[in-house]
Coordinates of C-alpha atoms in Angstrom, one line a residue:
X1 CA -6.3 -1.7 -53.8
X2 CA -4.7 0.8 -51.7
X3 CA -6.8 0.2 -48.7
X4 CA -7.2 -3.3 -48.8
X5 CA -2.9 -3.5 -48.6
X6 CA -3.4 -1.3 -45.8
X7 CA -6.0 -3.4 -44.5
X8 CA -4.3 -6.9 -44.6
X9 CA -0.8 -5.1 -43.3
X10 CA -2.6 -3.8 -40.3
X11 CA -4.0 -7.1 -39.3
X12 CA -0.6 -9.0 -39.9
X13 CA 1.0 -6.6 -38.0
X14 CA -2.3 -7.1 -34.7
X15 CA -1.9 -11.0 -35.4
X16 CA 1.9 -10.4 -34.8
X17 CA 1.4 -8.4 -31.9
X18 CA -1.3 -11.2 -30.5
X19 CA 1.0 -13.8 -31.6
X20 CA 4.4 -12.0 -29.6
X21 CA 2.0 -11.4 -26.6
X22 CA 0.6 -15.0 -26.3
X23 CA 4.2 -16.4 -26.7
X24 CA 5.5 -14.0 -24.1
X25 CA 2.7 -15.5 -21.1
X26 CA 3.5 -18.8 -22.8
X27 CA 7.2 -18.6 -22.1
X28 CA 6.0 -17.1 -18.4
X29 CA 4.1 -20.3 -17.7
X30 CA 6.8 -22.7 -18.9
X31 CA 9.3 -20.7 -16.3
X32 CA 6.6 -20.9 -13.8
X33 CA 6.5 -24.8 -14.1
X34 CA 10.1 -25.1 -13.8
X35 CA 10.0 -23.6 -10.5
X36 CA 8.5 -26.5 -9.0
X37 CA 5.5 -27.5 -7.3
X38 CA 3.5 -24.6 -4.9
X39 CA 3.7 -25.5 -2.0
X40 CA -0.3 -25.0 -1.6
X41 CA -0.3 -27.3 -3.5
X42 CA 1.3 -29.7 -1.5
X43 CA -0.4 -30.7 1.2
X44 CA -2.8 -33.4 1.0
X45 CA -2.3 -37.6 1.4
X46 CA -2.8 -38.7 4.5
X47 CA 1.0 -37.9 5.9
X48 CA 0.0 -34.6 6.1
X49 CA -3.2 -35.1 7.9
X50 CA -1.3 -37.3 10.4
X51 CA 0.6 -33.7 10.7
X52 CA -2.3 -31.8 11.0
X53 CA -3.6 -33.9 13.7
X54 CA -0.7 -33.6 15.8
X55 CA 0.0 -29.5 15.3
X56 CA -1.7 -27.9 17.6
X57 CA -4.4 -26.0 16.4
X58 CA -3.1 -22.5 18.3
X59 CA 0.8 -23.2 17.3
X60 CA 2.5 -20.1 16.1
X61 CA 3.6 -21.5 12.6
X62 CA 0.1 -22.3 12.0
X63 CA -1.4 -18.7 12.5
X64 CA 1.6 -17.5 10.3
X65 CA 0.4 -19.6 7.7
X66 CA -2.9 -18.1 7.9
X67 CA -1.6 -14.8 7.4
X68 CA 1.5 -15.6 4.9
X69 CA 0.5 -14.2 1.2
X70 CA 3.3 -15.6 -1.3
X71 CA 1.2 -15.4 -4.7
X72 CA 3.7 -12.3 -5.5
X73 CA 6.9 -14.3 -5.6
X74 CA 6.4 -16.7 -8.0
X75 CA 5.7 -14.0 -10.7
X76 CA 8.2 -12.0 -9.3
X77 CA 10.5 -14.8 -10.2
X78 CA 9.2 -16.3 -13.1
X79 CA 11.8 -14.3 -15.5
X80 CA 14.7 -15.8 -13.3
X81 CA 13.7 -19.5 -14.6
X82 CA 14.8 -21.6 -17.5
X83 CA 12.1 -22.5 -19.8
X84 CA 13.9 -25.9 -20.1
X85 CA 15.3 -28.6 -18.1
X86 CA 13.9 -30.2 -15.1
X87 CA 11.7 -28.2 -12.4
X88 CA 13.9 -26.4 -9.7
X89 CA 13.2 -26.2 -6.4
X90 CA 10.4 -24.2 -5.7
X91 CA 11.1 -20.7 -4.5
X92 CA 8.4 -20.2 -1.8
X93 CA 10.2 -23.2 -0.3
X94 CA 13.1 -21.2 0.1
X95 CA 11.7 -18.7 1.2
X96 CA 9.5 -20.3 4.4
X97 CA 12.7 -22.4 5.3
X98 CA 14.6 -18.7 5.7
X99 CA 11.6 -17.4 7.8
X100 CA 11.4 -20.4 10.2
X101 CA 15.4 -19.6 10.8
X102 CA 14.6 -16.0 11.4
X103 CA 11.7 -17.0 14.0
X104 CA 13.2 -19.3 16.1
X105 CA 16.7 -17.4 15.6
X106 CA 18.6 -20.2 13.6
X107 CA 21.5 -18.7 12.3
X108 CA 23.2 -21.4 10.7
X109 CA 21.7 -23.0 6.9
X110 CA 22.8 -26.4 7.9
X111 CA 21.5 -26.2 11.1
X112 CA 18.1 -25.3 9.7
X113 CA 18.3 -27.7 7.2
X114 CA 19.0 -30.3 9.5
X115 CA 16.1 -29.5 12.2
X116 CA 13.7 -29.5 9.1
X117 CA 15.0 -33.0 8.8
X118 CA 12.9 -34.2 11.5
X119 CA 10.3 -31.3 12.9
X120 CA 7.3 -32.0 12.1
X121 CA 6.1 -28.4 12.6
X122 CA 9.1 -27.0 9.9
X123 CA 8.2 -29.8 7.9
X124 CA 4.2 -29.0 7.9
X125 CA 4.8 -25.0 7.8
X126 CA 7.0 -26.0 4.1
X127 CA 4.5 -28.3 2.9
X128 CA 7.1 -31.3 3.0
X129 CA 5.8 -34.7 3.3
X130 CA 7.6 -36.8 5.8
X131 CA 9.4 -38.8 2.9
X132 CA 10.5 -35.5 0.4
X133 CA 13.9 -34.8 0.8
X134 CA 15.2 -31.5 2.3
X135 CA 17.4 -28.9 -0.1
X136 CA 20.9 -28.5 0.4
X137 CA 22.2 -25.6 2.4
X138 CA 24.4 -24.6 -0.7
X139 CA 20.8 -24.2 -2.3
X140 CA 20.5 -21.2 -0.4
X141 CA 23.4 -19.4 -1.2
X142 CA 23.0 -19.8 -5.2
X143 CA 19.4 -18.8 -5.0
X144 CA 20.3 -15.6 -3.4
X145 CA 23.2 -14.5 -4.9
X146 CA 21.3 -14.6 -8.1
X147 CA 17.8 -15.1 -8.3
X148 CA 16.7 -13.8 -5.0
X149 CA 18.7 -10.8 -5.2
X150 CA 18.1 -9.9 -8.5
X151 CA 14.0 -10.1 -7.9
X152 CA 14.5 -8.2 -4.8
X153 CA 12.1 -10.6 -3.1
X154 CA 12.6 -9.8 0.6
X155 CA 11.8 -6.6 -0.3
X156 CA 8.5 -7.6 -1.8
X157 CA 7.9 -10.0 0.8
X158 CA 8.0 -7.0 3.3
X159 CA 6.0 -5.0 1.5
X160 CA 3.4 -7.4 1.3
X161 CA 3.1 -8.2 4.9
X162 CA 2.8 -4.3 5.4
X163 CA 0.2 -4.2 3.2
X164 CA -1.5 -6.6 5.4
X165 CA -1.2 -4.8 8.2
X166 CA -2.8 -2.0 6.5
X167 CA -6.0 -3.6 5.3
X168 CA -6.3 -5.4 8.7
X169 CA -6.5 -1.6 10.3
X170 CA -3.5 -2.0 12.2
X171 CA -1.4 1.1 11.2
X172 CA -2.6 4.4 12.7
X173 CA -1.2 6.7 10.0
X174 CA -0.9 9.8 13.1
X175 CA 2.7 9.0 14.5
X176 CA 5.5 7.3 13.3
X177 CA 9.2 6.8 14.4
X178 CA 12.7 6.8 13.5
X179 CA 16.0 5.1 14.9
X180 CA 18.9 3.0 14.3
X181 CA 20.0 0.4 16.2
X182 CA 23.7 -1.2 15.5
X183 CA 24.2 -4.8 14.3
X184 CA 27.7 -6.0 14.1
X185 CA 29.0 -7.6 11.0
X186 CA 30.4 -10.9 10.3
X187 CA 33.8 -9.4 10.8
X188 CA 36.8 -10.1 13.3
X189 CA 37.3 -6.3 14.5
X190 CA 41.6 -7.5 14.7
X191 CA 41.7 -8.1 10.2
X192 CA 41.8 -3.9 9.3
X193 CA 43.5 -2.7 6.5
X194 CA 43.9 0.5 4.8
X195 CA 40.9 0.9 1.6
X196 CA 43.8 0.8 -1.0
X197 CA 44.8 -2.4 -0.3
X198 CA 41.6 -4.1 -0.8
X199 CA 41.8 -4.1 -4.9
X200 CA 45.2 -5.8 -4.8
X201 CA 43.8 -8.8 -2.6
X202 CA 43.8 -11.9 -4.4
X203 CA 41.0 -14.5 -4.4
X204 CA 38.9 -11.8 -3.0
X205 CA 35.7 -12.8 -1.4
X206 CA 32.4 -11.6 -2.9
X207 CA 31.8 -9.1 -0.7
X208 CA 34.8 -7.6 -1.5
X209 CA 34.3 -7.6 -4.7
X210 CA 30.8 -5.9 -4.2
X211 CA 32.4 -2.7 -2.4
X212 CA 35.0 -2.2 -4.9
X213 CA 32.6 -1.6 -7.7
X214 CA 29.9 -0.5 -5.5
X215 CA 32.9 2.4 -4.6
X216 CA 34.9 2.6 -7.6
X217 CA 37.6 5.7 -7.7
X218 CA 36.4 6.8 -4.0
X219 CA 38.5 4.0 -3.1
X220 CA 41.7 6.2 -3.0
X221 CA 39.6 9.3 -1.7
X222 CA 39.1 7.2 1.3
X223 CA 42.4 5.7 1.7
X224 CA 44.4 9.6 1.8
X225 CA 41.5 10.3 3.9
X226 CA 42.8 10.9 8.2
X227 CA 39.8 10.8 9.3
X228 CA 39.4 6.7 7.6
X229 CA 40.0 4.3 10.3
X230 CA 40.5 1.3 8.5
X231 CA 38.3 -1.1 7.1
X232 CA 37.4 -4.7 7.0
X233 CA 39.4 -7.2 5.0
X234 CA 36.1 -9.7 4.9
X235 CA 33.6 -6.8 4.7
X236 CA 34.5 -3.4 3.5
X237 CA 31.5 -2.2 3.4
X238 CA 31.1 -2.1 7.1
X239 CA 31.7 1.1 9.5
X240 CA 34.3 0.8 12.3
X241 CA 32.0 1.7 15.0
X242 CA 33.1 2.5 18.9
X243 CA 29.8 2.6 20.4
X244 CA 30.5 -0.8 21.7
X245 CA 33.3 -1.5 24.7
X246 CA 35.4 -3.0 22.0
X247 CA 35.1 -1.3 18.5
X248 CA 33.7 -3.5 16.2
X249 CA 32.9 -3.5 12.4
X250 CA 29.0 -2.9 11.9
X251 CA 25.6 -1.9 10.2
X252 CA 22.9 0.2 11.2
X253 CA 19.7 -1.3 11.2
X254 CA 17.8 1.9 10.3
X255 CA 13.4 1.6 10.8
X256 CA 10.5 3.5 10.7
X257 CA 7.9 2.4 12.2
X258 CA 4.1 3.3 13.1
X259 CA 3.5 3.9 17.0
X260 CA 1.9 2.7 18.7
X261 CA 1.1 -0.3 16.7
X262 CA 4.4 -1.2 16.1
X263 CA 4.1 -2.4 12.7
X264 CA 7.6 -1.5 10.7
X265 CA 6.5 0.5 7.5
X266 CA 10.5 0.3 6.2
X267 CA 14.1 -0.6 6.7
X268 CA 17.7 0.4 5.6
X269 CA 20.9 -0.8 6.0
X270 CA 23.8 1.5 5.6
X271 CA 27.3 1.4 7.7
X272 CA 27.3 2.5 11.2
X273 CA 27.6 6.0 10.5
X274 CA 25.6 9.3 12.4
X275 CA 25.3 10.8 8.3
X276 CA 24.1 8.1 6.8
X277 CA 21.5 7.2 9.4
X278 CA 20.1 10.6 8.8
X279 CA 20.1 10.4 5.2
X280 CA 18.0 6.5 5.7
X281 CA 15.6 8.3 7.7
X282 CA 14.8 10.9 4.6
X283 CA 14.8 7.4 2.3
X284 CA 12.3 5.4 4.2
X285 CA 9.8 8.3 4.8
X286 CA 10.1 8.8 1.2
X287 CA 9.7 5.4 0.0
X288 CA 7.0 4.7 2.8
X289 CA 4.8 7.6 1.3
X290 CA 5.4 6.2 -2.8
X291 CA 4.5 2.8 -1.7
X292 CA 1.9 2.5 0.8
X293 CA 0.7 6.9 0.4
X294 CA 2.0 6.7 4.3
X295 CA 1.8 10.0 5.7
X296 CA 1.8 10.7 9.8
X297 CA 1.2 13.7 11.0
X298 CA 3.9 13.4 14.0
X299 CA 7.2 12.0 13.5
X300 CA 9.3 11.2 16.5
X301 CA 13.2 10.2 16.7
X302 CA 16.4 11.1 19.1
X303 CA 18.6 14.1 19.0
X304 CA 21.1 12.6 16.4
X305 CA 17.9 13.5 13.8
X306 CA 17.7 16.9 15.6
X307 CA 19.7 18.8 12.5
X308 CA 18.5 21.7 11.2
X309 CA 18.1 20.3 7.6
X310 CA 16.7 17.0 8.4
X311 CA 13.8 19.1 10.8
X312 CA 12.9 20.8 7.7
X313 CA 12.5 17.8 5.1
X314 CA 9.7 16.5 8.1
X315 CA 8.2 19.7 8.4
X316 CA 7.8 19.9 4.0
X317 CA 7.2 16.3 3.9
X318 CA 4.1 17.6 5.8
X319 CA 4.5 16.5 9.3
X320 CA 5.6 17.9 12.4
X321 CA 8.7 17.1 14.2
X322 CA 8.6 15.9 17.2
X323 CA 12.5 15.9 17.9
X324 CA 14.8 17.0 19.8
X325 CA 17.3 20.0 18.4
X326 CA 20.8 20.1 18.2
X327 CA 22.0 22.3 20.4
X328 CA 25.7 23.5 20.7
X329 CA 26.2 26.7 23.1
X330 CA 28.3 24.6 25.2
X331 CA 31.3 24.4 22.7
X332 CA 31.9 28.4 23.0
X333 CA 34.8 27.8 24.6
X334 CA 33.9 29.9 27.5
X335 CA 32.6 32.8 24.9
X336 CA 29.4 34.1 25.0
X337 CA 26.8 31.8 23.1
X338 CA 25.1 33.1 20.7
X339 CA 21.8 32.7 22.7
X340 CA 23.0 36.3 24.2
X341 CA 22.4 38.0 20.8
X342 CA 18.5 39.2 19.8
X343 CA 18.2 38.2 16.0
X344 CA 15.1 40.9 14.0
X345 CA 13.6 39.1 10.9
X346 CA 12.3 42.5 10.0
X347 CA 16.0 43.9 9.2
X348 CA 17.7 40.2 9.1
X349 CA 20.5 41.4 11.5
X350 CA 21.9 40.5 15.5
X351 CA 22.0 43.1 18.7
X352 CA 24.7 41.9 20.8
X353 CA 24.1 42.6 24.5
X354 CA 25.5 46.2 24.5
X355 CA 23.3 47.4 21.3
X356 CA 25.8 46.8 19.0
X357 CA 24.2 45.5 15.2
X358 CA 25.3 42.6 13.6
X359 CA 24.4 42.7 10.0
X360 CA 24.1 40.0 7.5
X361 CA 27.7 39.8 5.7
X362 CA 27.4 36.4 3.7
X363 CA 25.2 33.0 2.3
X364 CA 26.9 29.7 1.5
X365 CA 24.3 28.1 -0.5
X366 CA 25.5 24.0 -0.2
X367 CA 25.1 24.3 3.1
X368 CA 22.3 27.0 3.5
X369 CA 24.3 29.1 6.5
X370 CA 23.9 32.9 6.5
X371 CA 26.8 34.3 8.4
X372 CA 26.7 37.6 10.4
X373 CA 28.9 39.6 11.3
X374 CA 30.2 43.0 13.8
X375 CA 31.5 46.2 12.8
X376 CA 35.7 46.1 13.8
X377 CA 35.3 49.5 15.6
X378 CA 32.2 48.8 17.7
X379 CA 34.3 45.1 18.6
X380 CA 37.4 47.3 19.2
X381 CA 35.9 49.3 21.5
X382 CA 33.6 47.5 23.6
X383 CA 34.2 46.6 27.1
X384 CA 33.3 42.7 26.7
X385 CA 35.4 41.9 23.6
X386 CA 37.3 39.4 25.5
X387 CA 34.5 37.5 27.0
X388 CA 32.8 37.9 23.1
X389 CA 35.5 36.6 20.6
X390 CA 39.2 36.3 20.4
X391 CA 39.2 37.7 16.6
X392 CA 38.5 41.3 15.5
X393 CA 35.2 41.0 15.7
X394 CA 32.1 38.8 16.1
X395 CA 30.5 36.7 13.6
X396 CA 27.6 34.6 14.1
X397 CA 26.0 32.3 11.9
X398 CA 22.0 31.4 11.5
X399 CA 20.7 28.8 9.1
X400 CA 18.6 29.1 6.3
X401 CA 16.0 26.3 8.1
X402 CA 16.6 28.2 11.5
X403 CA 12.5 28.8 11.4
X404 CA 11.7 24.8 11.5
X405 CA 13.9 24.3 15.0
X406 CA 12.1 27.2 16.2
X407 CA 8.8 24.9 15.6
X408 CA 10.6 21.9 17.2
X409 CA 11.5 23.8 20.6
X410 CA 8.0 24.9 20.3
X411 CA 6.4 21.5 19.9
X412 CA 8.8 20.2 23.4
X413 CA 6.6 22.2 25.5
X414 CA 3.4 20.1 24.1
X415 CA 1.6 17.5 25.6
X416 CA 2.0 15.5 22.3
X417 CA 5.5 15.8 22.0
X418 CA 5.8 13.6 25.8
X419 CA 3.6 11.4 24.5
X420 CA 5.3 11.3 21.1
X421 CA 8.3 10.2 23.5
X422 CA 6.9 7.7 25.4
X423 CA 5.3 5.7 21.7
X424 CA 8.6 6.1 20.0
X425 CA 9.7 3.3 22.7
X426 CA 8.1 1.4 19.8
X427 CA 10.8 1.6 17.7
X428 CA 13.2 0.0 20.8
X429 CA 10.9 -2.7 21.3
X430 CA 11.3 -3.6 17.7
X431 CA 15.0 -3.6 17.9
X432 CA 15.0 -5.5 21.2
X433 CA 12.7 -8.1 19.8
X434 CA 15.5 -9.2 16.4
X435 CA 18.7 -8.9 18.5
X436 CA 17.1 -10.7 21.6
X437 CA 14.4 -13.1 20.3
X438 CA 14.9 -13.5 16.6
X439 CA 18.6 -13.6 16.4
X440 CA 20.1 -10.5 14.6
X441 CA 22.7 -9.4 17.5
X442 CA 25.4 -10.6 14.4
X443 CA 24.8 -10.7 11.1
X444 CA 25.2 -13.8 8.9
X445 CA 25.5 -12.4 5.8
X446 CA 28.3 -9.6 4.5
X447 CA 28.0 -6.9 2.3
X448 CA 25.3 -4.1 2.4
X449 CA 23.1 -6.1 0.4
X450 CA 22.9 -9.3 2.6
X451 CA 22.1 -6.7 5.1
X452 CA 19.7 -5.4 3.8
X453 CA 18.4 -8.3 3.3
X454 CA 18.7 -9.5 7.0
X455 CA 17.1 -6.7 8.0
X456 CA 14.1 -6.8 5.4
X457 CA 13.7 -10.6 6.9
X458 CA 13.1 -9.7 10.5
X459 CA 10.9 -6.9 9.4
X460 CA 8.8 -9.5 7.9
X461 CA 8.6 -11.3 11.0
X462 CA 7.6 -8.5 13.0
X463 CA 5.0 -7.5 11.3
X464 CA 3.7 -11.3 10.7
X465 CA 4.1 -11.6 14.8
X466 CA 1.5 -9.0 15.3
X467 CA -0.5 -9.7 12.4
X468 CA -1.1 -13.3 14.5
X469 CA -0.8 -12.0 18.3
X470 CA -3.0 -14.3 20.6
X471 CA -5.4 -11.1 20.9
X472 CA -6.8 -10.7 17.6
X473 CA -7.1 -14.4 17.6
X474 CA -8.8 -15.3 21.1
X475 CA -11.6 -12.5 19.9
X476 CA -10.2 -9.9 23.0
X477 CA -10.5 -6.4 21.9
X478 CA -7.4 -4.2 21.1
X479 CA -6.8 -1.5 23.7
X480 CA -7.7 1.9 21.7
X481 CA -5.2 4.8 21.1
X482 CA -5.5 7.4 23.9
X483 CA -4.2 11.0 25.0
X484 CA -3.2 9.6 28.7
X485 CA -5.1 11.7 31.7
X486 CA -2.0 13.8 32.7
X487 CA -1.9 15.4 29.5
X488 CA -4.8 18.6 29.6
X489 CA -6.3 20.5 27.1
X490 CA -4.6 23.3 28.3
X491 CA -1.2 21.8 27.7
X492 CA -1.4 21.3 24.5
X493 CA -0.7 24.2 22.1
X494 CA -3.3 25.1 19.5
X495 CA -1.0 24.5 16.9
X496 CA -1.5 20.9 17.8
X497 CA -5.0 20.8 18.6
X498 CA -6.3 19.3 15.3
X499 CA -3.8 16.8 15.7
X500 CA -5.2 15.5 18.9
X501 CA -8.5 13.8 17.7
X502 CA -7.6 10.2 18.1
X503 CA -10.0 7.6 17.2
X504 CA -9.5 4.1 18.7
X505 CA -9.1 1.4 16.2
X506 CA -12.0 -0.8 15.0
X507 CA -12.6 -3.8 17.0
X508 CA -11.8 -7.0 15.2
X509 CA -12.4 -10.3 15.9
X510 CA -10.8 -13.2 14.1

C-alpha cells in the first residue's frame, strides 16, 4: 500500500512537471504570436514580385538578406510579450529598419521612416508590401528603452553575424587588434555643470537619470574631486575629452578586431577616458575568448596599451604582445634615467654607474611596484649626487610585470611585430568606415547604453559588409595571408618562428 502511494505521488508529481513544462512553451508560443507576423513570412502576392523584378539582382540589401540570420531574436524576445491583446509589431521589423539607417547613415527615425515610405528597396529589404503601413518613429524609442534593451538584442545580433564570419572561414584566429576611436556625444560642449548638481535637476532626462543610479554615492566623490572637469547636463555619462580643437563631451568606441580580415570580434563603449580604454581592451579579449573560444596568437595596439600590467594580461591570456612600451626616461628632470643603472635578478638589486648597490627596500602590492633604494653614505659621498637625485639618496622603482615589457621590446625588433603594425591598420579602417560612410561621427543616442548600442549596430554592419563583398560573390578568389618578401627568415627571432606558419585561407566561391 506503501508503494503504490509512492507510486501514484511520483507520477502526479511527473504529470505536474509535464503539465508546468507544456504550459510554459504554450505561454512562449502565445508571446511569439503577439509579436506579429515574420517577416519571412511576408513576402509573397504579386506586389512583391513586382519588387523583386525591379531590385537588381546584385543590389547590396539583397546580398545582406542572404546573409542576415534573425531566428535568435524572436526567442530572445518572446518573454518581453503579452500573452494577450492584439499582435505588436513585429520585432525583426524593427530591427532591419535600424540597420538600413545605419547602412546608408540615416541618423534621424523620422527620416528613415519617411524614406521607407516610398523606397522600394527599404520596403522589399523589411518585407513591407507597397500598401502596409510604416511604424511610427516613437515605435522605436519604446521598443528600446524596454524590450530591446532588456533582451540585449544588438548584442546578440552581433554575435550572430560574428559567428557567421567564423563558419564562412573569414577570421584568421593568428592576429588581432585593439583601439579606440572617439565618438562625440549628443551633447552641446557650452551645458557643464558640476556632478552634484545633477541629482537636484528637475524633470531630469532619462539619461540622467541612468548615471545617477548607474553612479550612486560616487556622485559626491567626483564632485570634491580637482581633477573633475565638469560634466554634461544632457549626458553625464560622457568624458570631457580635449583631443578635439574644441573640447567636446564623448565616448570611446573601443574594438577588437581580427587582422587582416577585418571582421570586429567585439565592442565597448566607455567615456573618453585613457583608463577605461585599457580596462575595455582586457573586457573584449575576455568576452571574445568565452563566446566565440577566440584566441590569437599576436595581439597588436598603440602605446596608450603599452602599460606594464595590461602587457602581462596578453602575455597570460596566452598571446604575445605586439605593443609598444611605455617609456618615461624623459621626465627625469634632467637626472639620470634609470636606464644608467644595471638591475641583477640573481640578488634582486641596482649598480649605479659608480658600483654603488641599490638593494630592494620595499613592495606595494595594489600596484605591484618594488622600490629600490641607495645607501645615504655611498649617495653622500659620491661625486655625481647632483646629476643622480636632489634627495639623500636614490631610489628606483621596477615593477612586478617588468619581465613582460622586456618580451615586448624584444618582439619590436621582429619581422612580425612590422608586420603586426602594418595589419592593425585594420582596426583604422574599421573606424573610418562608421564615422565616414555609416554615420557614427555623432551619436544619436545618450547614455552609455545607447552607446553601446550604436556601436554594437555598426559592428553588425561591418561584419555583414564583408560577409557580402562583391569578391566572394563574383567567384574571385580571396588574396591569401602572407609574410611580405622584405621580411627574412633571419629577421625573425626564434621565439617567433612557430608563429610564422601562415596558411592562406580556403578558396570559396559563392
Amino acid at each position: 500500500m506503501i508503494d503504490l502511494q509512492c507510486h501514484n505521488r511520483s507520477s502526479l508529481l511527473k504529470n505536474a512537471g509535464h503539465a508546468g513544462l507544456h504550459l510554459r512553451f504554450t505561454l512562449i508560443e502565445r508571446s511569439v504570436a503577439m509579436m506579429g507576423q515574420a517577416c519571412r513570412g511576408g513576402r509573397g502576392g504579386a506586389t512583391h514580385r513586382t519588387i523583386e523584378a525591379m531590385l537588381p539582382t546584385d543590389h547590396l540589401l539583397r546580398r545582406i538578406d542572404r546573409c542576415l540570420d534573425t531566428s535568435d531574436l524572436r526567442q530572445a524576445l518572446a518573454g518581453h510579450y503579452s500573452t494577450r491583446g492584439r499582435p505588436s509589431i513585429n520585432p525583426e521589423l524593427l530591427i532591419r529598419m535600424t540597420l538600413i539607417g545605419r547602412i546608408y547613415a540615416i541618423t534621424s527615425e523620422r527620416r528613415l521612416c519617411e524614406e521607407l515610405r516610398y523606397n522600394l528597396a527599404y520596403r522589399w529589404f523589411c518585407c513591407l508590401a507597397p500598401e502596409d503601413k510604416v511604424p511610427h518613429h516613437s515605435t522605436f524609442s519604446k521598443n528600446r528603452h524596454g524590450r530591446f534593451r532588456d533582451a540585449d538584442v544588438f548584442r546578440v545580433l552581433f554575435e550572430t553575424t560574428v559567428r557567421r564570419c567564423i563558419s564562412e572561414g573569414l577570421v584568421g584566429g593568428k592576429d588581432a587588434a585593439i583601439d579606440a576611436s572617439f565618438i562625440a556625444a549628443d551633447a552641446s560642449w557650452q551645458r557643464k555643470t558640476v556632478p552634484g548638481y545633477l541629482p537636484y535637476v528637475a524633470n531630469a532626462s532619462r539619461a540622467v537619470k541612468e548615471w545617477v543610479r548607474d553612479t550612486g554615492d560616487d556622485v559626491w566623490e567626483m564632485a570634491r574631486s580637482k581633477s573633475c572637469q565638469g560634466v554634461s547636463r544632457t549626458d553625464p555619462a560622457a568624458a570631457w575629452s580635449a583631443r578635439t580643437v574644441r573640447g567636446r563631451f564623448g565616448y570611446a568606441l573601443n574594438a577588437l578586431v581580427d587582422t587582416p580580415s577585418g571582421v570586429a570580434l567585439d565592442v565597448e563603449a566607455t567615456p573618453a577616458r585613457f583608463a577605461e580604454e585599457v580596462d575595455a581592451g582586457r573586457v573584449m579579449l575576455e568576452r571574445s575568448a568565452s563566446c566565440f573560444n577566440y584566441h590569437p596568437k599576436r595581439v597588436a595596439a598603440d602605446k596608450a596599451y603599452g602599460s606594464a600590467g595590461f602587457l602581462g594580461f596578453v602575455r597570460d591570456y596566452g598571446a604575445i604582445p605586439h605593443i609598444p612600451v611605455i617609456v618615461r626616461t624623459h621626465q627625469t628632470k634632467g637626472k639620470l634615467p634609470r636606464t644608467a643603472f644595471s638591475y641583477h635578478r640573481d640578488t634582486d638589486s641596482f649598480t649605479c654607474p659608480t658600483g654603488k648597490t641599490l638593494r630592494h627596500h620595499a613592495f606595494h602590492p595594489p600596484s605591484g611596484v618594488h622600490r629600490y633604494a641607495a645607501d645615504t653614505r655611498d649617495c653622500e659621498a659620491c661625486m655625481l649626487s647632483k646629476k643622480c637625485t636632489s634627495a639623500r639618496r636614490r631610489t628606483l622603482v621596477r615593477l612586478d610585470d617588468e619581465d613582460v615589457r622586456d618580451l615586448a621590446r624584444a618582439e619590436t625588433e621582429t619581422g612580425l611585430y612590422k608586420r603586426s603594425m602594418r595589419l592593425r591598420r585594420g582596426v583604422e579602417r574599421f573606424f573610418a568606415d562608421a564615422k565616414g560612410k555609416h554615420g557614427m561621427r555623432r551619436l544619436h543616442l545618450r547614455g552609455i547604453r545607447g552607446a553601446e548600442e550604436e556601436f554594437l549596430i555598426g559592428a553588425a554592419v561591418r561584419n555583414l559588409m564583408i560577409l557580402v563583398r562583391p569578391q566572394r560573390l563574383t567567384g574571385k578568389p580571396r588574396r591569401g595571408v602572407c609574410v611580405p618578401a622584405a621580411v627574412t627568415p633571419a629577421a625573425i627571432s626564434a621565439r617567433s618562428i612557430e608563429h610564422d606558419v601562415i596558411v592562406p585561407p580556403a578558396r570559396r566561391y559563392a
